Amino acid sequence: MANLPSFALELAIRVAILLAAAALIFFGTALIPGDFVTELLGQDYTPELAAQLRHSLGLDRPLPERFVTWLFHFLQGEFGQSFTSRIPVWDVVEPRLANTLMLAGAAICWFPLALAAGVASFLAPPQIRRFLQLLMQVVLCAPEFLIAYVFIYVFAVQLQLLPAVSRLAPDQSLSEHIRVLILPSACLGVGMIAYVGRMLLSLLLMEEKKDYFEFARLRGFSRSWIALRYAVSAILPSIINLLLIYCAYLLTGVLVIEVVFGISGIGELAVSSVVWRDIPVLQFCAVFITAIYVGIYSLSDLIAGRISRRGAL
Amino acid sequence: MRALTFIGFVLFFMVTPYVIGTSADTFSGGGLFESPSPAHPLGTDYLGRDMLLEILRAGSVTMFICAAATVLSLVCGLTCAALSSALPSIPGTILARGMDALNSIPSLIIAFVLIAAFGSTTTSLIVIITVVEFTRAYRSLKAPVIQIFAEPFVELSRIRGEGFVYLVTRDVWPNLRPYAAVELVNRFVACLMFLSAISLLGIGVQPPTTDWGTLIKLNATGLLLNSAAPLIPGLFILVASLLALFAASNASRQLDFSKS
């Protein structure tokens, strides 16, 4: 517990960074030129009505004051009302959040396969390994939406195995959910397999150069046995870190994949809030996603620190 | 050689539309989503226009925005890296922490907020991509810049009384060129991916101007009509990023060679 002050300091820094990020997001959205009050009123526009609406939305106050009020309301869980649908932001977000979480969860299910890919390419003969490395490189260079469209073209249009548009509804059965989620989650999963596989391969190749690996081999253990039994557990902190970094990547990857597959989730909501200039919804989505992002990275630092410290003892 | 291939690829797409002079309203009279044929080597798009011409036209927009954003983000990132290692400790720390805060917001979210604020004109897209990417350039150039600033010859120039601009342009920059070249290529790929992603989401380049991402989005309906049209711009993006990658793997060696 001697590390408690430094831990608290670390936590304080993260919170400060998050606050600064929230401020950047707030002032970014406050920069919006043109009066969105006029846009909001449309044909009903009269100067009096505009002034009234601006007052009721609190837009006539100075900017720093608005930021503080906004932050306090936000921390109390009052996220304001959507400009376009006129219902509380949380009611707009909640049903979509479930869809996004389902997609992200389905994408994480591919992680074991990524681990297997890394270990398999380490154990494969050199020519095959080089081929696999090249393949992973190509996949990494391909943007996820290209992978998504290729998958739709092959599996939904040509082979007609899976639906091209993924409609998620609460009344669907579990098997229907899975069927709908296979294709979008696979698009994210393929990128993950390539990224994690490559990182794992280079980590294992580095382990192979270490003394214990050489020693175990001289003792007569096979290469695959050493890799699975010792090397994988030696790089476990890095693997957990990879998983967390990938979760952070999923956050933004999911936004694009949602739009491609027409899943109504947070990403689709955020994009439409940009198009319709629905500021409260946009602010909520931005701060929410950023908070998760910062949280995941803090957790990854924490876990990496903890485990390697325990290993050092 | 690899670097030249990549630069050639970029320049080709930048220049071609001015040479062949395509414009948005020339219709080739083809049907919708035709398969490739001698008349239309890559088939036709969702309005029956020739896909190859569309790709070339969109390619110049893509390459122009990406190249501008890449250069800008590299310059900004480099300036901030130099500033943060040359400034006294308190302003330097504030700069570094500000970068951390900007870095902790996912790039798409920054784009959402700024696009809602500034719209999606070409200029604002360049600025927005620069804002997203320069923190990345800063992060990877910071370590070499600090290292070079600690070298004795920089200390010597400083004692001689040279100004900040001299230190950066004469002492730091020549030693930084290999890093900057690799970073330039990496930033280009990141800009390309990012621009394509926001265009695909429908908040990037707006029709009738198109880039490769917008082309994918506009032709997406073709997939359900059994046409591969939306995949073609995607393949061009893939080829561009692969070429860039091969160039990057060679870039630092090339520059070291040309320097000696």
mmCIF file with all atom_site columns, C-alpha atoms in Angstrom, chain B residues 13-192:
data_model
loop_
_atom_site.group_PDB
_atom_site.id
_atom_site.type_symbol
_atom_site.label_atom_id
_atom_site.label_alt_id
_atom_site.label_comp_id
_atom_site.label_asym_id
_atom_site.label_entity_id
_atom_site.label_seq_id
_atom_site.pdbx_PDB_ins_code
_atom_site.Cartn_x
_atom_site.Cartn_y
_atom_site.Cartn_z
_atom_site.occupancy
_atom_site.B_iso_or_equiv
_atom_site.pdbx_formal_charge
_atom_site.auth_seq_id
_atom_site.auth_comp_id
_atom_site.auth_asym_id
_atom_site.auth_atom_id
_atom_site.pdbx_PDB_model_num
ATOM 1   C CA . PHE B 1 13  ? -3.896  10.713 -59.002 1.00 0.00 ? 13  PHE B CA 1
ATOM 2   C CA . MET B 1 14  ? -3.361  14.389 -58.193 1.00 0.00 ? 14  MET B CA 1
ATOM 3   C CA . VAL B 1 15  ? -2.553  15.358 -61.769 1.00 0.00 ? 15  VAL B CA 1
ATOM 4   C CA . THR B 1 16  ? -4.649  13.026 -63.969 1.00 0.00 ? 16  THR B CA 1
ATOM 5   C CA . PRO B 1 17  ? -8.033  14.805 -63.745 1.00 0.00 ? 17  PRO B CA 1
ATOM 6   C CA . TYR B 1 18  ? -6.438  18.021 -64.995 1.00 0.00 ? 18  TYR B CA 1
ATOM 7   C CA . VAL B 1 19  ? -4.967  16.174 -67.965 1.00 0.00 ? 19  VAL B CA 1
ATOM 8   C CA . ILE B 1 20  ? -7.980  14.156 -69.053 1.00 0.00 ? 20  ILE B CA 1
ATOM 9   C CA . GLY B 1 21  ? -10.363 16.894 -67.957 1.00 0.00 ? 21  GLY B CA 1
ATOM 10  C CA . THR B 1 22  ? -13.279 14.919 -66.562 1.00 0.00 ? 22  THR B CA 1
ATOM 11  C CA . SER B 1 23  ? -16.141 16.805 -65.099 1.00 0.00 ? 23  SER B CA 1
ATOM 12  C CA . ALA B 1 24  ? -18.967 15.683 -62.865 1.00 0.00 ? 24  ALA B CA 1
ATOM 13  C CA . ASP B 1 25  ? -21.678 16.051 -65.460 1.00 0.00 ? 25  ASP B CA 1
ATOM 14  C CA . THR B 1 26  ? -20.277 13.991 -68.325 1.00 0.00 ? 26  THR B CA 1
ATOM 15  C CA . PHE B 1 27  ? -22.448 10.922 -68.651 1.00 0.00 ? 27  PHE B CA 1
ATOM 16  C CA . SER B 1 28  ? -21.150 7.985  -70.531 1.00 0.00 ? 28  SER B CA 1
ATOM 17  C CA . GLY B 1 29  ? -24.610 6.662  -71.290 1.00 0.00 ? 29  GLY B CA 1
ATOM 18  C CA . GLY B 1 30  ? -24.058 3.319  -69.598 1.00 0.00 ? 30  GLY B CA 1
ATOM 19  C CA . GLY B 1 31  ? -26.610 1.385  -67.570 1.00 0.00 ? 31  GLY B CA 1
ATOM 20  C CA . LEU B 1 32  ? -26.562 1.311  -63.773 1.00 0.00 ? 32  LEU B CA 1
ATOM 21  C CA . PHE B 1 33  ? -23.956 -0.920 -62.181 1.00 0.00 ? 33  PHE B CA 1
ATOM 22  C CA . GLU B 1 34  ? -22.734 -2.505 -65.434 1.00 0.00 ? 34  GLU B CA 1
ATOM 23  C CA . SER B 1 35  ? -20.036 -5.147 -65.141 1.00 0.00 ? 35  SER B CA 1
ATOM 24  C CA . PRO B 1 36  ? -16.577 -4.303 -66.507 1.00 0.00 ? 36  PRO B CA 1
ATOM 25  C CA . SER B 1 37  ? -16.445 -4.221 -70.323 1.00 0.00 ? 37  SER B CA 1
ATOM 26  C CA . PRO B 1 38  ? -14.033 -2.786 -72.934 1.00 0.00 ? 38  PRO B CA 1
ATOM 27  C CA . ALA B 1 39  ? -16.011 0.480  -72.965 1.00 0.00 ? 39  ALA B CA 1
ATOM 28  C CA . HIS B 1 40  ? -16.012 0.718  -69.164 1.00 0.00 ? 40  HIS B CA 1
ATOM 29  C CA . PRO B 1 41  ? -12.919 -1.084 -67.804 1.00 0.00 ? 41  PRO B CA 1
ATOM 30  C CA . LEU B 1 42  ? -14.174 -0.917 -64.201 1.00 0.00 ? 42  LEU B CA 1
ATOM 31  C CA . GLY B 1 43  ? -17.899 -1.004 -64.951 1.00 0.00 ? 43  GLY B CA 1
ATOM 32  C CA . THR B 1 44  ? -20.328 1.804  -64.248 1.00 0.00 ? 44  THR B CA 1
ATOM 33  C CA . ASP B 1 45  ? -21.541 3.398  -61.049 1.00 0.00 ? 45  ASP B CA 1
ATOM 34  C CA . TYR B 1 46  ? -24.942 4.088  -59.478 1.00 0.00 ? 46  TYR B CA 1
ATOM 35  C CA . LEU B 1 47  ? -25.746 6.766  -62.052 1.00 0.00 ? 47  LEU B CA 1
ATOM 36  C CA . GLY B 1 48  ? -24.345 4.846  -65.020 1.00 0.00 ? 48  GLY B CA 1
ATOM 37  C CA . ARG B 1 49  ? -21.117 6.871  -65.107 1.00 0.00 ? 49  ARG B CA 1
ATOM 38  C CA . ASP B 1 50  ? -17.820 5.283  -65.997 1.00 0.00 ? 50  ASP B CA 1
ATOM 39  C CA . MET B 1 51  ? -16.260 3.966  -62.782 1.00 0.00 ? 51  MET B CA 1
ATOM 40  C CA . LEU B 1 52  ? -12.661 4.488  -63.907 1.00 0.00 ? 52  LEU B CA 1
ATOM 41  C CA . LEU B 1 53  ? -13.225 8.189  -64.560 1.00 0.00 ? 53  LEU B CA 1
ATOM 42  C CA . GLU B 1 54  ? -15.028 8.536  -61.253 1.00 0.00 ? 54  GLU B CA 1
ATOM 43  C CA . ILE B 1 55  ? -12.138 6.878  -59.429 1.00 0.00 ? 55  ILE B CA 1
ATOM 44  C CA . LEU B 1 56  ? -9.627  9.206  -61.092 1.00 0.00 ? 56  LEU B CA 1
ATOM 45  C CA . ARG B 1 57  ? -11.699 12.278 -60.307 1.00 0.00 ? 57  ARG B CA 1
ATOM 46  C CA . ALA B 1 58  ? -12.242 11.208 -56.692 1.00 0.00 ? 58  ALA B CA 1
ATOM 47  C CA . GLY B 1 59  ? -8.600  10.183 -56.418 1.00 0.00 ? 59  GLY B CA 1
ATOM 48  C CA . SER B 1 60  ? -7.390  13.714 -56.962 1.00 0.00 ? 60  SER B CA 1
ATOM 49  C CA . VAL B 1 61  ? -9.671  15.026 -54.186 1.00 0.00 ? 61  VAL B CA 1
ATOM 50  C CA . THR B 1 62  ? -8.535  12.237 -51.861 1.00 0.00 ? 62  THR B CA 1
ATOM 51  C CA . MET B 1 63  ? -4.855  12.718 -52.574 1.00 0.00 ? 63  MET B CA 1
ATOM 52  C CA . PHE B 1 64  ? -5.049  16.496 -52.346 1.00 0.00 ? 64  PHE B CA 1
ATOM 53  C CA . ILE B 1 65  ? -6.777  16.494 -48.944 1.00 0.00 ? 65  ILE B CA 1
ATOM 54  C CA . CYS B 1 66  ? -4.538  13.731 -47.596 1.00 0.00 ? 66  CYS B CA 1
ATOM 55  C CA . ALA B 1 67  ? -1.301  15.307 -48.812 1.00 0.00 ? 67  ALA B CA 1
ATOM 56  C CA . ALA B 1 68  ? -2.236  18.729 -47.437 1.00 0.00 ? 68  ALA B CA 1
ATOM 57  C CA . ALA B 1 69  ? -3.323  17.298 -44.085 1.00 0.00 ? 69  ALA B CA 1
ATOM 58  C CA . THR B 1 70  ? -0.214  15.118 -43.877 1.00 0.00 ? 70  THR B CA 1
ATOM 59  C CA . VAL B 1 71  ? 2.200   17.972 -44.481 1.00 0.00 ? 71  VAL B CA 1
ATOM 60  C CA . LEU B 1 72  ? 0.316   20.296 -42.129 1.00 0.00 ? 72  LEU B CA 1
ATOM 61  C CA . SER B 1 73  ? 0.103   17.742 -39.333 1.00 0.00 ? 73  SER B CA 1
ATOM 62  C CA . LEU B 1 74  ? 3.786   16.929 -39.671 1.00 0.00 ? 74  LEU B CA 1
ATOM 63  C CA . VAL B 1 75  ? 4.757   20.602 -39.524 1.00 0.00 ? 75  VAL B CA 1
ATOM 64  C CA . CYS B 1 76  ? 2.476   21.263 -36.529 1.00 0.00 ? 76  CYS B CA 1
ATOM 65  C CA . GLY B 1 77  ? 3.591   18.089 -34.749 1.00 0.00 ? 77  GLY B CA 1
ATOM 66  C CA . LEU B 1 78  ? 7.244   18.908 -35.322 1.00 0.00 ? 78  LEU B CA 1
ATOM 67  C CA . THR B 1 79  ? 6.813   22.499 -34.136 1.00 0.00 ? 79  THR B CA 1
ATOM 68  C CA . CYS B 1 80  ? 5.045   21.361 -30.969 1.00 0.00 ? 80  CYS B CA 1
ATOM 69  C CA . ALA B 1 81  ? 7.680   18.692 -30.322 1.00 0.00 ? 81  ALA B CA 1
ATOM 70  C CA . ALA B 1 82  ? 10.452  21.258 -30.717 1.00 0.00 ? 82  ALA B CA 1
ATOM 71  C CA . LEU B 1 83  ? 8.595   23.786 -28.564 1.00 0.00 ? 83  LEU B CA 1
ATOM 72  C CA . SER B 1 84  ? 7.916   21.319 -25.779 1.00 0.00 ? 84  SER B CA 1
ATOM 73  C CA . SER B 1 85  ? 11.591  20.359 -25.573 1.00 0.00 ? 85  SER B CA 1
ATOM 74  C CA . ALA B 1 86  ? 12.916  23.940 -25.839 1.00 0.00 ? 86  ALA B CA 1
ATOM 75  C CA . LEU B 1 87  ? 10.380  25.758 -23.647 1.00 0.00 ? 87  LEU B CA 1
ATOM 76  C CA . PRO B 1 88  ? 10.986  26.290 -19.916 1.00 0.00 ? 88  PRO B CA 1
ATOM 77  C CA . SER B 1 89  ? 9.502   23.526 -17.790 1.00 0.00 ? 89  SER B CA 1
ATOM 78  C CA . ILE B 1 90  ? 6.095   24.979 -16.856 1.00 0.00 ? 90  ILE B CA 1
ATOM 79  C CA . PRO B 1 91  ? 4.840   26.041 -20.321 1.00 0.00 ? 91  PRO B CA 1
ATOM 80  C CA . GLY B 1 92  ? 6.393   22.873 -21.722 1.00 0.00 ? 92  GLY B CA 1
ATOM 81  C CA . THR B 1 93  ? 4.453   20.730 -19.251 1.00 0.00 ? 93  THR B CA 1
ATOM 82  C CA . ILE B 1 94  ? 1.237   22.581 -20.020 1.00 0.00 ? 94  ILE B CA 1
ATOM 83  C CA . LEU B 1 95  ? 1.778   21.942 -23.740 1.00 0.00 ? 95  LEU B CA 1
ATOM 84  C CA . ALA B 1 96  ? 2.507   18.265 -23.148 1.00 0.00 ? 96  ALA B CA 1
ATOM 85  C CA . ARG B 1 97  ? -0.544  17.802 -20.900 1.00 0.00 ? 97  ARG B CA 1
ATOM 86  C CA . GLY B 1 98  ? -2.732  19.598 -23.416 1.00 0.00 ? 98  GLY B CA 1
ATOM 87  C CA . MET B 1 99  ? -1.551  17.135 -26.028 1.00 0.00 ? 99  MET B CA 1
ATOM 88  C CA . ASP B 1 100 ? -2.404  14.281 -23.650 1.00 0.00 ? 100 ASP B CA 1
ATOM 89  C CA . ALA B 1 101 ? -5.942  15.603 -23.267 1.00 0.00 ? 101 ALA B CA 1
ATOM 90  C CA . LEU B 1 102 ? -6.360  15.975 -27.026 1.00 0.00 ? 102 LEU B CA 1
ATOM 91  C CA . ASN B 1 103 ? -4.875  12.534 -27.505 1.00 0.00 ? 103 ASN B CA 1
ATOM 92  C CA . SER B 1 104 ? -7.273  10.928 -25.060 1.00 0.00 ? 104 SER B CA 1
ATOM 93  C CA . ILE B 1 105 ? -10.295 11.794 -27.211 1.00 0.00 ? 105 ILE B CA 1
ATOM 94  C CA . PRO B 1 106 ? -10.892 9.140  -29.888 1.00 0.00 ? 106 PRO B CA 1
ATOM 95  C CA . SER B 1 107 ? -10.104 10.610 -33.313 1.00 0.00 ? 107 SER B CA 1
ATOM 96  C CA . LEU B 1 108 ? -13.581 10.010 -34.750 1.00 0.00 ? 108 LEU B CA 1
ATOM 97  C CA . ILE B 1 109 ? -15.120 11.917 -31.840 1.00 0.00 ? 109 ILE B CA 1
ATOM 98  C CA . ILE B 1 110 ? -12.880 14.935 -32.495 1.00 0.00 ? 110 ILE B CA 1
ATOM 99  C CA . ALA B 1 111 ? -13.963 14.766 -36.123 1.00 0.00 ? 111 ALA B CA 1
ATOM 100 C CA . PHE B 1 112 ? -17.657 14.568 -35.155 1.00 0.00 ? 112 PHE B CA 1
ATOM 101 C CA . VAL B 1 113 ? -17.420 17.623 -32.915 1.00 0.00 ? 113 VAL B CA 1
ATOM 102 C CA . LEU B 1 114 ? -15.390 19.701 -35.380 1.00 0.00 ? 114 LEU B CA 1
ATOM 103 C CA . ILE B 1 115 ? -17.454 18.714 -38.413 1.00 0.00 ? 115 ILE B CA 1
ATOM 104 C CA . ALA B 1 116 ? -20.618 19.695 -36.538 1.00 0.00 ? 116 ALA B CA 1
ATOM 105 C CA . ALA B 1 117 ? -18.921 23.026 -35.841 1.00 0.00 ? 117 ALA B CA 1
ATOM 106 C CA . PHE B 1 118 ? -17.242 23.804 -39.159 1.00 0.00 ? 118 PHE B CA 1
ATOM 107 C CA . GLY B 1 119 ? -19.077 21.729 -41.750 1.00 0.00 ? 119 GLY B CA 1
ATOM 108 C CA . SER B 1 120 ? -17.375 19.504 -44.331 1.00 0.00 ? 120 SER B CA 1
ATOM 109 C CA . THR B 1 121 ? -15.788 21.838 -46.848 1.00 0.00 ? 121 THR B CA 1
ATOM 110 C CA . THR B 1 122 ? -12.420 20.821 -48.271 1.00 0.00 ? 122 THR B CA 1
ATOM 111 C CA . THR B 1 123 ? -10.570 23.379 -46.142 1.00 0.00 ? 123 THR B CA 1
ATOM 112 C CA . SER B 1 124 ? -12.309 22.414 -42.929 1.00 0.00 ? 124 SER B CA 1
ATOM 113 C CA . LEU B 1 125 ? -11.687 18.715 -43.629 1.00 0.00 ? 125 LEU B CA 1
ATOM 114 C CA . ILE B 1 126 ? -7.972  19.404 -44.060 1.00 0.00 ? 126 ILE B CA 1
ATOM 115 C CA . VAL B 1 127 ? -7.917  21.359 -40.790 1.00 0.00 ? 127 VAL B CA 1
ATOM 116 C CA . ILE B 1 128 ? -9.920  18.702 -38.937 1.00 0.00 ? 128 ILE B CA 1
ATOM 117 C CA . ILE B 1 129 ? -7.706  15.838 -40.099 1.00 0.00 ? 129 ILE B CA 1
ATOM 118 C CA . THR B 1 130 ? -4.676  17.931 -39.163 1.00 0.00 ? 130 THR B CA 1
ATOM 119 C CA . VAL B 1 131 ? -6.041  18.490 -35.648 1.00 0.00 ? 131 VAL B CA 1
ATOM 120 C CA . VAL B 1 132 ? -6.545  14.740 -35.264 1.00 0.00 ? 132 VAL B CA 1
ATOM 121 C CA . GLU B 1 133 ? -3.231  13.664 -36.732 1.00 0.00 ? 133 GLU B CA 1
ATOM 122 C CA . PHE B 1 134 ? -0.735  16.248 -35.489 1.00 0.00 ? 134 PHE B CA 1
ATOM 123 C CA . THR B 1 135 ? -0.899  14.919 -31.926 1.00 0.00 ? 135 THR B CA 1
ATOM 124 C CA . ARG B 1 136 ? 0.117   11.515 -33.276 1.00 0.00 ? 136 ARG B CA 1
ATOM 125 C CA . ALA B 1 137 ? 2.994   13.078 -35.225 1.00 0.00 ? 137 ALA B CA 1
ATOM 126 C CA . TYR B 1 138 ? 3.971   14.982 -32.082 1.00 0.00 ? 138 TYR B CA 1
ATOM 127 C CA . ARG B 1 139 ? 3.997   11.797 -30.025 1.00 0.00 ? 139 ARG B CA 1
ATOM 128 C CA . SER B 1 140 ? 6.277   9.870  -32.337 1.00 0.00 ? 140 SER B CA 1
ATOM 129 C CA . LEU B 1 141 ? 8.625   12.775 -33.140 1.00 0.00 ? 141 LEU B CA 1
ATOM 130 C CA . LYS B 1 142 ? 8.957   13.972 -29.548 1.00 0.00 ? 142 LYS B CA 1
ATOM 131 C CA . ALA B 1 143 ? 11.475  11.348 -28.430 1.00 0.00 ? 143 ALA B CA 1
ATOM 132 C CA . PRO B 1 144 ? 13.971  11.902 -31.296 1.00 0.00 ? 144 PRO B CA 1
ATOM 133 C CA . VAL B 1 145 ? 13.605  15.698 -31.002 1.00 0.00 ? 145 VAL B CA 1
ATOM 134 C CA . ILE B 1 146 ? 14.382  15.622 -27.264 1.00 0.00 ? 146 ILE B CA 1
ATOM 135 C CA . GLN B 1 147 ? 17.308  13.333 -27.955 1.00 0.00 ? 147 GLN B CA 1
ATOM 136 C CA . ILE B 1 148 ? 18.756  15.663 -30.600 1.00 0.00 ? 148 ILE B CA 1
ATOM 137 C CA . PHE B 1 149 ? 18.199  18.726 -28.405 1.00 0.00 ? 149 PHE B CA 1
ATOM 138 C CA . ALA B 1 150 ? 20.351  17.063 -25.742 1.00 0.00 ? 150 ALA B CA 1
ATOM 139 C CA . GLU B 1 151 ? 23.279  16.646 -28.151 1.00 0.00 ? 151 GLU B CA 1
ATOM 140 C CA . PRO B 1 152 ? 26.444  18.718 -27.428 1.00 0.00 ? 152 PRO B CA 1
ATOM 141 C CA . PHE B 1 153 ? 26.405  20.519 -30.785 1.00 0.00 ? 153 PHE B CA 1
ATOM 142 C CA . VAL B 1 154 ? 22.929  21.906 -30.081 1.00 0.00 ? 154 VAL B CA 1
ATOM 143 C CA . GLU B 1 155 ? 24.129  23.052 -26.663 1.00 0.00 ? 155 GLU B CA 1
ATOM 144 C CA . LEU B 1 156 ? 27.073  24.717 -28.400 1.00 0.00 ? 156 LEU B CA 1
ATOM 145 C CA . SER B 1 157 ? 24.814  26.634 -30.797 1.00 0.00 ? 157 SER B CA 1
ATOM 146 C CA . ARG B 1 158 ? 22.640  27.633 -27.879 1.00 0.00 ? 158 ARG B CA 1
ATOM 147 C CA . ILE B 1 159 ? 25.636  28.981 -25.965 1.00 0.00 ? 159 ILE B CA 1
ATOM 148 C CA . ARG B 1 160 ? 26.741  30.794 -29.131 1.00 0.00 ? 160 ARG B CA 1
ATOM 149 C CA . GLY B 1 161 ? 23.442  32.639 -28.821 1.00 0.00 ? 161 GLY B CA 1
ATOM 150 C CA . GLU B 1 162 ? 21.523  31.243 -31.793 1.00 0.00 ? 162 GLU B CA 1
ATOM 151 C CA . GLY B 1 163 ? 17.750  31.649 -31.760 1.00 0.00 ? 163 GLY B CA 1
ATOM 152 C CA . PHE B 1 164 ? 15.099  28.936 -31.603 1.00 0.00 ? 164 PHE B CA 1
ATOM 153 C CA . VAL B 1 165 ? 14.439  29.011 -35.358 1.00 0.00 ? 165 VAL B CA 1
ATOM 154 C CA . TYR B 1 166 ? 18.135  28.494 -36.123 1.00 0.00 ? 166 TYR B CA 1
ATOM 155 C CA . LEU B 1 167 ? 18.367  25.597 -33.668 1.00 0.00 ? 167 LEU B CA 1
ATOM 156 C CA . VAL B 1 168 ? 15.351  23.862 -35.208 1.00 0.00 ? 168 VAL B CA 1
ATOM 157 C CA . THR B 1 169 ? 16.165  24.442 -38.888 1.00 0.00 ? 169 THR B CA 1
ATOM 158 C CA . ARG B 1 170 ? 19.956  24.048 -38.832 1.00 0.00 ? 170 ARG B CA 1
ATOM 159 C CA . ASP B 1 171 ? 20.699  21.686 -35.955 1.00 0.00 ? 171 ASP B CA 1
ATOM 160 C CA . VAL B 1 172 ? 17.638  19.543 -35.315 1.00 0.00 ? 172 VAL B CA 1
ATOM 161 C CA . TRP B 1 173 ? 15.991  19.192 -38.718 1.00 0.00 ? 173 TRP B CA 1
ATOM 162 C CA . PRO B 1 174 ? 18.942  17.670 -40.659 1.00 0.00 ? 174 PRO B CA 1
ATOM 163 C CA . ASN B 1 175 ? 19.252  14.954 -38.015 1.00 0.00 ? 175 ASN B CA 1
ATOM 164 C CA . LEU B 1 176 ? 15.540  14.404 -37.866 1.00 0.00 ? 176 LEU B CA 1
ATOM 165 C CA . ARG B 1 177 ? 14.937  13.848 -41.570 1.00 0.00 ? 177 ARG B CA 1
ATOM 166 C CA . PRO B 1 178 ? 14.892  10.027 -41.537 1.00 0.00 ? 178 PRO B CA 1
ATOM 167 C CA . TYR B 1 179 ? 12.356  10.008 -38.684 1.00 0.00 ? 179 TYR B CA 1
ATOM 168 C CA . ALA B 1 180 ? 10.304  12.691 -40.394 1.00 0.00 ? 180 ALA B CA 1
ATOM 169 C CA . ALA B 1 181 ? 10.247  10.728 -43.664 1.00 0.00 ? 181 ALA B CA 1
ATOM 170 C CA . VAL B 1 182 ? 8.908   7.607  -41.973 1.00 0.00 ? 182 VAL B CA 1
ATOM 171 C CA . GLU B 1 183 ? 6.439   9.678  -39.995 1.00 0.00 ? 183 GLU B CA 1
ATOM 172 C CA . LEU B 1 184 ? 5.329   11.447 -43.189 1.00 0.00 ? 184 LEU B CA 1
ATOM 173 C CA . VAL B 1 185 ? 4.384   8.150  -44.800 1.00 0.00 ? 185 VAL B CA 1
ATOM 174 C CA . ASN B 1 186 ? 2.686   6.836  -41.661 1.00 0.00 ? 186 ASN B CA 1
ATOM 175 C CA . ARG B 1 187 ? 0.682   10.039 -41.303 1.00 0.00 ? 187 ARG B CA 1
ATOM 176 C CA . PHE B 1 188 ? -0.332  9.818  -44.964 1.00 0.00 ? 188 PHE B CA 1
ATOM 177 C CA . VAL B 1 189 ? -1.807  6.352  -44.442 1.00 0.00 ? 189 VAL B CA 1
ATOM 178 C CA . ALA B 1 190 ? -3.561  7.488  -41.271 1.00 0.00 ? 190 ALA B CA 1
ATOM 179 C CA . CYS B 1 191 ? -4.994  10.544 -43.055 1.00 0.00 ? 191 CYS B CA 1
ATOM 180 C CA . LEU B 1 192 ? -6.176  8.395  -45.956 1.00 0.00 ? 192 LEU B CA 1
#
